[in-house]
mmCIF file of C-alpha atoms in Angstrom:
data_model
loop_
_atom_site.group_PDB
_atom_site.id
_atom_site.type_symbol
_atom_site.label_atom_id
_atom_site.label_comp_id
_atom_site.label_asym_id
_atom_site.label_seq_id
_atom_site.Cartn_x
_atom_site.Cartn_y
_atom_site.Cartn_z
ATOM 1 C CA MET A 1 70.263 -32.815 -69.288
ATOM 2 C CA ALA A 2 67.136 -32.358 -67.345
ATOM 3 C CA ASP A 3 68.561 -34.841 -64.470
ATOM 4 C CA ILE A 4 71.563 -32.535 -64.029
ATOM 5 C CA ASP A 5 69.540 -29.367 -63.747
ATOM 6 C CA ASN A 6 67.857 -31.257 -61.422
ATOM 7 C CA ASP A 7 70.693 -32.183 -59.499
ATOM 8 C CA GLN A 8 72.050 -28.833 -59.317
ATOM 9 C CA ASN A 9 68.581 -27.636 -58.043
ATOM 10 C CA ASP A 10 68.840 -30.034 -55.239
ATOM 11 C CA VAL A 11 72.523 -28.775 -54.522
ATOM 12 C CA ASP A 12 71.314 -25.226 -54.300
ATOM 13 C CA GLU A 13 68.591 -25.859 -51.906
ATOM 14 C CA ASN A 14 70.925 -27.613 -49.806
ATOM 15 C CA GLU A 15 73.326 -25.017 -49.654
ATOM 16 C CA ASP A 16 70.408 -22.376 -48.548
ATOM 17 C CA ASP A 17 69.742 -25.085 -45.488
ATOM 18 C CA ILE A 18 70.262 -23.204 -42.449
ATOM 19 C CA ILE A 19 71.988 -25.642 -39.807
ATOM 20 C CA LEU A 20 71.222 -23.740 -36.585
ATOM 21 C CA SER A 21 73.817 -25.773 -34.383
ATOM 22 C CA GLU A 22 76.354 -24.109 -36.774
ATOM 23 C CA LEU A 23 75.401 -20.548 -35.908
ATOM 24 C CA PRO A 24 77.178 -18.499 -33.593
ATOM 25 C CA ASP A 25 75.000 -17.086 -30.586
ATOM 26 C CA ASP A 26 74.265 -13.870 -32.082
ATOM 27 C CA GLU A 27 73.182 -14.994 -35.532
ATOM 28 C CA LEU A 28 71.268 -18.080 -33.977
ATOM 29 C CA VAL A 29 69.263 -15.513 -31.853
ATOM 30 C CA GLU A 30 68.578 -13.375 -34.937
ATOM 31 C CA GLN A 31 67.639 -16.713 -36.879
ATOM 32 C CA MET A 32 65.062 -17.472 -34.009
ATOM 33 C CA HIS A 33 63.369 -14.085 -34.157
ATOM 34 C CA ASP A 34 62.980 -15.266 -38.061
ATOM 35 C CA ASP A 35 61.455 -18.107 -37.212
ATOM 36 C CA LEU A 36 58.889 -16.684 -34.761
ATOM 37 C CA TYR A 37 57.903 -14.198 -37.164
ATOM 38 C CA ASP A 38 57.503 -17.373 -39.724
ATOM 39 C CA GLY A 39 55.651 -19.311 -37.289
ATOM 40 C CA LEU A 40 58.247 -22.264 -37.260
ATOM 41 C CA LYS A 41 57.873 -24.130 -34.196
ATOM 42 C CA GLU A 42 60.407 -27.182 -34.396
ATOM 43 C CA GLU A 43 62.823 -24.720 -35.538
ATOM 44 C CA ILE A 44 62.176 -22.436 -32.500
ATOM 45 C CA GLU A 45 62.317 -25.789 -30.218
ATOM 46 C CA GLU A 46 65.789 -26.819 -31.623
ATOM 47 C CA GLY A 47 67.026 -22.906 -31.110
ATOM 48 C CA THR A 48 65.664 -22.915 -27.550
ATOM 49 C CA SER A 49 67.522 -26.427 -27.077
ATOM 50 C CA ILE A 50 70.877 -25.287 -28.568
ATOM 51 C CA LEU A 51 71.117 -22.104 -26.587
ATOM 52 C CA LEU A 52 70.540 -23.955 -23.629
ATOM 53 C CA GLU A 53 73.303 -26.476 -24.247
ATOM 54 C CA ARG A 54 75.576 -23.733 -24.777
ATOM 55 C CA GLY A 55 75.010 -22.386 -21.622
ATOM 56 C CA TRP A 56 72.337 -19.870 -21.709
ATOM 57 C CA SER A 57 70.091 -19.571 -18.448
ATOM 58 C CA ALA A 58 66.426 -19.929 -19.463
ATOM 59 C CA GLU A 59 65.759 -16.432 -18.539
ATOM 60 C CA LYS A 60 68.184 -15.116 -20.901
ATOM 61 C CA VAL A 61 66.668 -17.604 -23.518
ATOM 62 C CA LEU A 62 63.152 -16.179 -22.923
ATOM 63 C CA SER A 63 64.109 -12.585 -23.112
ATOM 64 C CA GLU A 64 66.601 -12.265 -26.030
ATOM 65 C CA ALA A 65 65.538 -14.863 -28.350
ATOM 66 C CA LEU A 66 61.741 -15.331 -27.725
ATOM 67 C CA VAL A 67 60.221 -12.224 -26.088
ATOM 68 C CA ALA A 68 62.487 -10.101 -28.589
ATOM 69 C CA GLY A 69 61.554 -11.964 -31.332
ATOM 70 C CA MET A 70 57.316 -11.731 -30.108
ATOM 71 C CA THR A 71 57.917 -8.066 -29.723
ATOM 72 C CA ILE A 72 58.757 -7.812 -33.559
ATOM 73 C CA VAL A 73 55.636 -9.887 -34.391
ATOM 74 C CA GLY A 74 53.501 -7.670 -32.063
ATOM 75 C CA ILE A 75 54.756 -4.253 -33.545
ATOM 76 C CA ASP A 76 53.813 -5.602 -37.043
ATOM 77 C CA PHE A 77 50.499 -6.924 -36.390
ATOM 78 C CA ARG A 78 49.577 -3.555 -34.767
ATOM 79 C CA ASP A 79 50.800 -1.583 -37.785
ATOM 80 C CA GLY A 80 48.810 -4.209 -39.888
ATOM 81 C CA ILE A 81 51.943 -5.844 -41.876
ATOM 82 C CA LEU A 82 50.841 -9.287 -39.989
ATOM 83 C CA PHE A 83 47.317 -10.722 -39.543
ATOM 84 C CA VAL A 84 45.812 -12.519 -37.406
ATOM 85 C CA PRO A 85 46.585 -16.228 -38.881
ATOM 86 C CA GLU A 86 50.161 -15.391 -39.202
ATOM 87 C CA VAL A 87 50.232 -14.087 -35.413
ATOM 88 C CA LEU A 88 48.692 -17.374 -33.991
ATOM 89 C CA LEU A 89 51.234 -19.070 -36.106
ATOM 90 C CA SER A 90 53.636 -17.121 -34.275
ATOM 91 C CA ALA A 91 52.269 -17.585 -30.826
ATOM 92 C CA ASN A 92 52.178 -21.290 -31.517
ATOM 93 C CA ALA A 93 55.785 -21.215 -32.077
ATOM 94 C CA MET A 94 56.582 -19.320 -29.034
ATOM 95 C CA LYS A 95 54.376 -22.016 -26.982
ATOM 96 C CA GLY A 96 56.935 -24.820 -28.295
ATOM 97 C CA GLY A 97 60.148 -23.037 -27.062
ATOM 98 C CA MET A 98 58.117 -22.265 -23.587
ATOM 99 C CA ALA A 99 57.587 -25.462 -23.117
ATOM 100 C CA ILE A 100 61.017 -26.037 -23.004
ATOM 101 C CA LEU A 101 62.118 -23.142 -20.849
ATOM 102 C CA GLN A 102 59.171 -23.356 -18.322
ATOM 103 C CA PRO A 103 60.449 -26.061 -15.770
ATOM 104 C CA LEU A 104 63.985 -24.311 -15.915
ATOM 105 C CA LEU A 105 62.472 -21.210 -15.115
ATOM 106 C CA ALA A 106 60.324 -22.574 -11.984
ATOM 107 C CA ALA A 107 63.064 -24.553 -10.889
ATOM 108 C CA ALA A 108 65.455 -21.140 -11.196
ATOM 109 C CA GLY A 109 62.713 -19.200 -9.027
ATOM 110 C CA ALA A 110 62.244 -16.884 -12.006
ATOM 111 C CA LYS A 111 59.379 -14.159 -11.626
ATOM 112 C CA PRO A 112 57.120 -13.362 -14.719
ATOM 113 C CA ALA A 113 56.431 -10.696 -16.287
ATOM 114 C CA GLY A 114 52.928 -10.748 -14.391
ATOM 115 C CA SER A 115 49.726 -12.868 -14.179
ATOM 116 C CA MET A 116 46.469 -12.120 -15.954
ATOM 117 C CA VAL A 117 42.784 -13.723 -15.933
ATOM 118 C CA ILE A 118 41.312 -13.149 -19.027
ATOM 119 C CA GLY A 119 37.804 -13.808 -20.298
ATOM 120 C CA THR A 120 34.833 -12.663 -22.365
ATOM 121 C CA VAL A 121 31.800 -11.227 -20.890
ATOM 122 C CA LYS A 122 28.509 -12.674 -20.038
ATOM 123 C CA GLY A 123 26.431 -12.667 -23.078
ATOM 124 C CA ASP A 124 29.393 -12.879 -25.524
ATOM 125 C CA ILE A 125 30.515 -15.781 -27.006
ATOM 126 C CA HIS A 126 33.608 -14.215 -29.324
ATOM 127 C CA ASP A 127 37.138 -15.572 -28.274
ATOM 128 C CA ILE A 128 39.192 -15.066 -31.362
ATOM 129 C CA GLY A 129 40.422 -11.401 -29.897
ATOM 130 C CA LYS A 130 40.554 -12.844 -26.482
ATOM 131 C CA ASN A 131 42.913 -15.572 -27.394
ATOM 132 C CA LEU A 132 45.273 -13.540 -29.247
ATOM 133 C CA VAL A 133 45.468 -11.162 -26.516
ATOM 134 C CA GLY A 134 46.317 -14.159 -24.200
ATOM 135 C CA MET A 135 49.141 -15.742 -26.734
ATOM 136 C CA MET A 136 50.872 -12.339 -26.849
ATOM 137 C CA MET A 137 50.418 -11.874 -23.129
ATOM 138 C CA GLU A 138 52.307 -15.353 -22.657
ATOM 139 C CA GLY A 139 54.638 -14.299 -25.392
ATOM 140 C CA ALA A 140 55.595 -11.119 -23.111
ATOM 141 C CA GLY A 141 56.330 -13.370 -20.177
ATOM 142 C CA PHE A 142 53.091 -13.262 -18.612
ATOM 143 C CA ILE A 143 51.353 -16.170 -16.758
ATOM 144 C CA VAL A 144 47.773 -16.211 -18.213
ATOM 145 C CA THR A 145 44.464 -18.006 -17.283
ATOM 146 C CA ASP A 146 41.975 -18.051 -19.853
ATOM 147 C CA ILE A 147 38.360 -18.216 -18.454
ATOM 148 C CA GLY A 148 36.760 -18.672 -21.967
ATOM 149 C CA ILE A 149 33.667 -16.938 -22.823
ATOM 150 C CA ASN A 150 29.995 -15.863 -21.469
ATOM 151 C CA ASN A 151 31.562 -14.901 -17.995
ATOM 152 C CA SER A 152 29.330 -14.128 -14.980
ATOM 153 C CA VAL A 153 30.578 -11.400 -12.475
ATOM 154 C CA GLU A 154 30.605 -14.552 -9.899
ATOM 155 C CA GLU A 155 32.850 -16.290 -12.402
ATOM 156 C CA TYR A 156 35.467 -13.334 -13.050
ATOM 157 C CA ILE A 157 35.476 -12.982 -9.153
ATOM 158 C CA ALA A 158 35.871 -16.718 -8.313
ATOM 159 C CA ALA A 159 38.667 -16.706 -10.510
ATOM 160 C CA LEU A 160 40.488 -13.718 -9.433
ATOM 161 C CA GLU A 161 40.450 -14.973 -5.835
ATOM 162 C CA GLU A 162 41.435 -18.424 -6.820
ATOM 163 C CA HIS A 163 44.773 -17.223 -9.097
ATOM 164 C CA GLN A 164 45.468 -13.518 -7.631
ATOM 165 C CA PRO A 165 46.361 -12.391 -10.690
ATOM 166 C CA ASP A 166 47.993 -8.846 -11.384
ATOM 167 C CA ILE A 167 45.537 -8.023 -14.371
ATOM 168 C CA LEU A 168 42.030 -8.815 -15.198
ATOM 169 C CA GLY A 169 41.021 -8.682 -18.767
ATOM 170 C CA MET A 170 37.780 -8.721 -20.097
ATOM 171 C CA SER A 171 36.665 -8.787 -23.505
ATOM 172 C CA ALA A 172 33.335 -8.091 -25.703
ATOM 173 C CA LEU A 173 32.704 -7.871 -29.349
ATOM 174 C CA LEU A 174 28.917 -7.213 -29.083
ATOM 175 C CA THR A 175 27.756 -3.458 -27.785
ATOM 176 C CA THR A 176 25.029 -5.248 -26.131
ATOM 177 C CA THR A 177 27.408 -7.010 -24.019
ATOM 178 C CA MET A 178 29.940 -3.857 -23.010
ATOM 179 C CA PRO A 179 27.997 -2.544 -20.452
ATOM 180 C CA TYR A 180 28.650 -5.852 -18.476
ATOM 181 C CA MET A 181 32.328 -4.462 -18.042
ATOM 182 C CA LYS A 182 31.023 -2.005 -15.510
ATOM 183 C CA VAL A 183 28.840 -4.453 -13.579
ATOM 184 C CA VAL A 184 32.239 -6.296 -12.872
ATOM 185 C CA ILE A 185 34.125 -3.327 -12.284
ATOM 186 C CA ASP A 186 31.312 -2.086 -10.074
ATOM 187 C CA THR A 187 31.292 -5.384 -7.910
ATOM 188 C CA LEU A 188 34.910 -5.270 -7.421
ATOM 189 C CA GLU A 189 34.324 -2.030 -5.802
ATOM 190 C CA GLU A 190 31.666 -2.948 -3.559
ATOM 191 C CA GLN A 191 33.547 -6.176 -2.546
ATOM 192 C CA GLY A 192 36.547 -3.944 -1.431
ATOM 193 C CA LEU A 193 38.791 -6.078 -4.429
ATOM 194 C CA ARG A 194 39.252 -3.037 -6.991
ATOM 195 C CA ASP A 195 42.398 -1.553 -5.893
ATOM 196 C CA LYS A 196 44.013 -5.047 -5.971
ATOM 197 C CA TYR A 197 43.560 -5.701 -9.725
ATOM 198 C CA ILE A 198 44.567 -3.813 -12.894
ATOM 199 C CA VAL A 199 41.406 -4.052 -15.213
ATOM 200 C CA MET A 200 42.453 -3.737 -18.702
ATOM 201 C CA VAL A 201 39.486 -4.002 -21.296
ATOM 202 C CA GLY A 202 39.136 -4.585 -25.158
ATOM 203 C CA GLY A 203 36.904 -5.417 -28.026
ATOM 204 C CA ALA A 204 36.229 -3.787 -31.769
ATOM 205 C CA PRO A 205 33.281 -1.724 -30.558
ATOM 206 C CA LEU A 206 35.250 -0.158 -27.240
ATOM 207 C CA THR A 207 36.733 2.949 -27.218
ATOM 208 C CA GLU A 208 39.079 4.739 -24.749
ATOM 209 C CA GLU A 209 36.186 7.047 -23.509
ATOM 210 C CA PHE A 210 33.899 3.761 -23.177
ATOM 211 C CA ALA A 211 37.034 2.228 -20.844
ATOM 212 C CA ASN A 212 37.030 5.522 -18.655
ATOM 213 C CA ALA A 213 33.384 5.799 -18.329
ATOM 214 C CA VAL A 214 33.350 2.044 -16.827
ATOM 215 C CA GLY A 215 36.161 2.530 -14.526
ATOM 216 C CA ALA A 216 38.872 0.565 -16.105
ATOM 217 C CA ASP A 217 42.660 1.314 -16.076
ATOM 218 C CA ALA A 218 43.415 0.632 -19.501
ATOM 219 C CA TYR A 219 41.619 0.096 -23.370
ATOM 220 C CA CYS A 220 43.933 -1.506 -25.993
ATOM 221 C CA ARG A 221 42.817 -1.518 -29.224
ATOM 222 C CA ASP A 222 44.780 -4.860 -30.203
ATOM 223 C CA ALA A 223 46.991 -7.684 -28.763
ATOM 224 C CA ALA A 224 50.366 -5.855 -29.378
ATOM 225 C CA GLU A 225 49.196 -2.831 -27.452
ATOM 226 C CA ALA A 226 47.578 -4.732 -24.744
ATOM 227 C CA SER A 227 51.124 -6.837 -24.202
ATOM 228 C CA SER A 228 53.077 -3.700 -23.973
ATOM 229 C CA ARG A 229 50.840 -1.832 -21.964
ATOM 230 C CA ALA A 230 50.430 -4.845 -19.627
ATOM 231 C CA VAL A 231 54.165 -4.733 -19.099
ATOM 232 C CA GLN A 232 53.940 -0.954 -18.212
ATOM 233 C CA LEU A 233 51.147 -1.162 -15.934
ATOM 234 C CA VAL A 234 52.548 -4.225 -13.940
ATOM 235 C CA SER A 235 56.136 -2.428 -13.647
ATOM 236 C CA GLU A 236 54.292 0.835 -12.432
ATOM 237 C CA LYS A 237 51.790 -1.236 -9.660
ATOM 238 C CA ARG A 238 54.874 -3.235 -8.492
ATOM 239 C CA ALA A 239 57.064 -0.034 -8.020
ATOM 240 C CA ARG A 240 54.084 1.797 -5.911
ATOM 241 C CA GLU A 241 53.996 -1.726 -3.879
ATOM 242 C CA HIS A 242 57.746 -1.843 -3.015
ATOM 243 C CA ASN A 243 57.415 2.210 -1.929
ATOM 244 C CA MET A 244 54.466 1.246 -0.116
ATOM 245 C CA TYR A 245 56.237 -1.439 1.799
ATOM 246 C CA GLN A 246 59.560 0.263 2.141
ATOM 247 C CA GLY A 247 57.498 3.400 3.577
ATOM 248 C CA SER A 248 55.877 0.901 6.348
ATOM 249 C CA GLU A 249 59.337 -0.394 7.164
ATOM 250 C CA VAL A 250 60.390 3.222 7.940
ATOM 251 C CA THR A 251 57.474 4.230 10.044
#
């Protein structure tokens, strides 16, 4: 009798298995959102490949399947439903899909949502929050250059000059290292570079008031807010640059 019950359980489990290749496009995309939420990298890679085989463009897969799925993850992280370990799993699954898409996006000349250099400030060796922001930014379609921890102003400026990003992101966890953010921003001002970059700051002890005081463009309390704010700020920056270019053409 026990053997019969075990056989029946095996049948029930097989019936519950989802075969991604048999799902229509809309259901497959919804399933990929769920798989991203659950941090299932292999399933995301399979779903990405299936959509591409069905004729989806790499940009469409990125936008509708991956970025939309990570947006849900970001919202639930912000609201305290998901926590850091779960978001890291989701970000890792996202990277599996991105590894497939990136060569196709590059070949098609697709423009990323933006680019960012991010690092923890001098004297501070904490990096979990910074790493999480970087992953969420990649999930939002950004090219992210992570320069690590304990960065001097010279290291920040060297990275900015090398990568020419839209955004400079600075992180600090220690109250003693927070003032170094102003050192970096003041140096950018002195060298005539400040207006070239959007400066975003974050870290547990920071506040909106502190960010304003040091001259940052934005303070973000968590990775989800950072990614959504970055999209908005880069969009506004590009619109300003476009209007300036149009104006110079007219004159």
